[in-house]
């Protein structure tokens, strides 16, 4: 805050920087508008598919002209890029934080299951797009969406390493394939986005705890049998 002194030494009223507040508000408003457009587009991508959704439809959903949308994004690829990177940054970041706790394998895997299920609500649209449009996005020219494979590989490595670590210390069965086990866990979590509905009998926390019980304690009672009936 700046002040000025007059010739008599008295301090005058602080000088107010005109327009600063308005610029900040305008910047915040623009950012909020951009986030709103991303969310609207994400819902359309999830509902209709990325390839089938047009820029015109996104603009109509937002109540603006198509040309106005280009003030925020240069293409619909840029929009889906933001949808997916926001999801993956959140997911991978939380997985890394879980691993940094350096707990026992079962505790870490349990936490990773909870993290996975917890994304079903805030990132429902992104997960749906990942499932429905993965192959199409990867087929686009250039390397724009190469990060999808890199993120998938990193996540798989984190899970598989913990499963192998659990096998090494005797917490997990040695006769199961770590990579196959991870992929079955992964698909169980992500496919849930198709049938899970917020406000139902179980929330995502309840789903996670139920799955953890089945994963580690099994479904059958009594001694495990090596043959089927």
mmCIF file of N, CA and C in Angstrom, residues 117 120 127 131 185-196:
data_model
loop_
_atom_site.group_PDB
_atom_site.id
_atom_site.type_symbol
_atom_site.label_atom_id
_atom_site.label_comp_id
_atom_site.label_asym_id
_atom_site.label_seq_id
_atom_site.Cartn_x
_atom_site.Cartn_y
_atom_site.Cartn_z
ATOM 1 N N UNK A 117 -11.686 -46.063 -5.843
ATOM 2 C CA UNK A 117 -13.145 -45.917 -5.742
ATOM 3 C C UNK A 117 -13.550 -44.468 -5.449
ATOM 4 N N UNK A 120 -14.641 -42.152 -8.391
ATOM 5 C CA UNK A 120 -15.823 -42.435 -9.205
ATOM 6 C C UNK A 120 -16.785 -41.260 -9.295
ATOM 7 N N UNK A 127 -13.372 -40.877 -16.282
ATOM 8 C CA UNK A 127 -13.215 -42.338 -16.282
ATOM 9 C C UNK A 127 -14.029 -42.956 -17.417
ATOM 10 N N UNK A 131 -12.571 -45.084 -20.700
ATOM 11 C CA UNK A 131 -13.034 -46.413 -21.086
ATOM 12 C C UNK A 131 -13.551 -46.459 -22.515
ATOM 13 N N UNK A 185 -8.274 -56.090 -10.569
ATOM 14 C CA UNK A 185 -8.645 -55.072 -9.582
ATOM 15 C C UNK A 185 -8.985 -53.771 -10.290
ATOM 16 N N UNK A 186 -8.118 -53.370 -11.218
ATOM 17 C CA UNK A 186 -8.332 -52.129 -11.975
ATOM 18 C C UNK A 186 -9.687 -52.119 -12.659
ATOM 19 N N UNK A 187 -10.003 -53.202 -13.374
ATOM 20 C CA UNK A 187 -11.256 -53.245 -14.118
ATOM 21 C C UNK A 187 -12.471 -53.253 -13.194
ATOM 22 N N UNK A 188 -12.343 -53.895 -12.048
ATOM 23 C CA UNK A 188 -13.441 -53.891 -11.079
ATOM 24 C C UNK A 188 -13.751 -52.468 -10.634
ATOM 25 N N UNK A 189 -12.713 -51.694 -10.373
ATOM 26 C CA UNK A 189 -12.911 -50.315 -9.917
ATOM 27 C C UNK A 189 -13.487 -49.445 -11.022
ATOM 28 N N UNK A 190 -12.859 -49.454 -12.197
ATOM 29 C CA UNK A 190 -13.275 -48.515 -13.244
ATOM 30 C C UNK A 190 -14.621 -48.875 -13.865
ATOM 31 N N UNK A 191 -14.921 -50.174 -14.008
ATOM 32 C CA UNK A 191 -16.215 -50.554 -14.577
ATOM 33 C C UNK A 191 -17.361 -50.163 -13.649
ATOM 34 N N UNK A 192 -17.067 -50.005 -12.361
ATOM 35 C CA UNK A 192 -18.105 -49.605 -11.404
ATOM 36 C C UNK A 192 -18.721 -48.261 -11.764
ATOM 37 N N UNK A 193 -17.999 -47.444 -12.532
ATOM 38 C CA UNK A 193 -18.529 -46.136 -12.902
ATOM 39 C C UNK A 193 -19.786 -46.283 -13.761
ATOM 40 N N UNK A 194 -19.962 -47.430 -14.390
ATOM 41 C CA UNK A 194 -21.122 -47.643 -15.256
ATOM 42 C C UNK A 194 -22.402 -47.904 -14.467
ATOM 43 N N UNK A 195 -22.259 -48.467 -13.264
ATOM 44 C CA UNK A 195 -23.476 -48.798 -12.503
ATOM 45 C C UNK A 195 -23.592 -48.065 -11.171
ATOM 46 N N UNK A 196 -22.482 -47.512 -10.671
ATOM 47 C CA UNK A 196 -22.563 -46.807 -9.392
ATOM 48 C C UNK A 196 -23.337 -45.503 -9.552
#
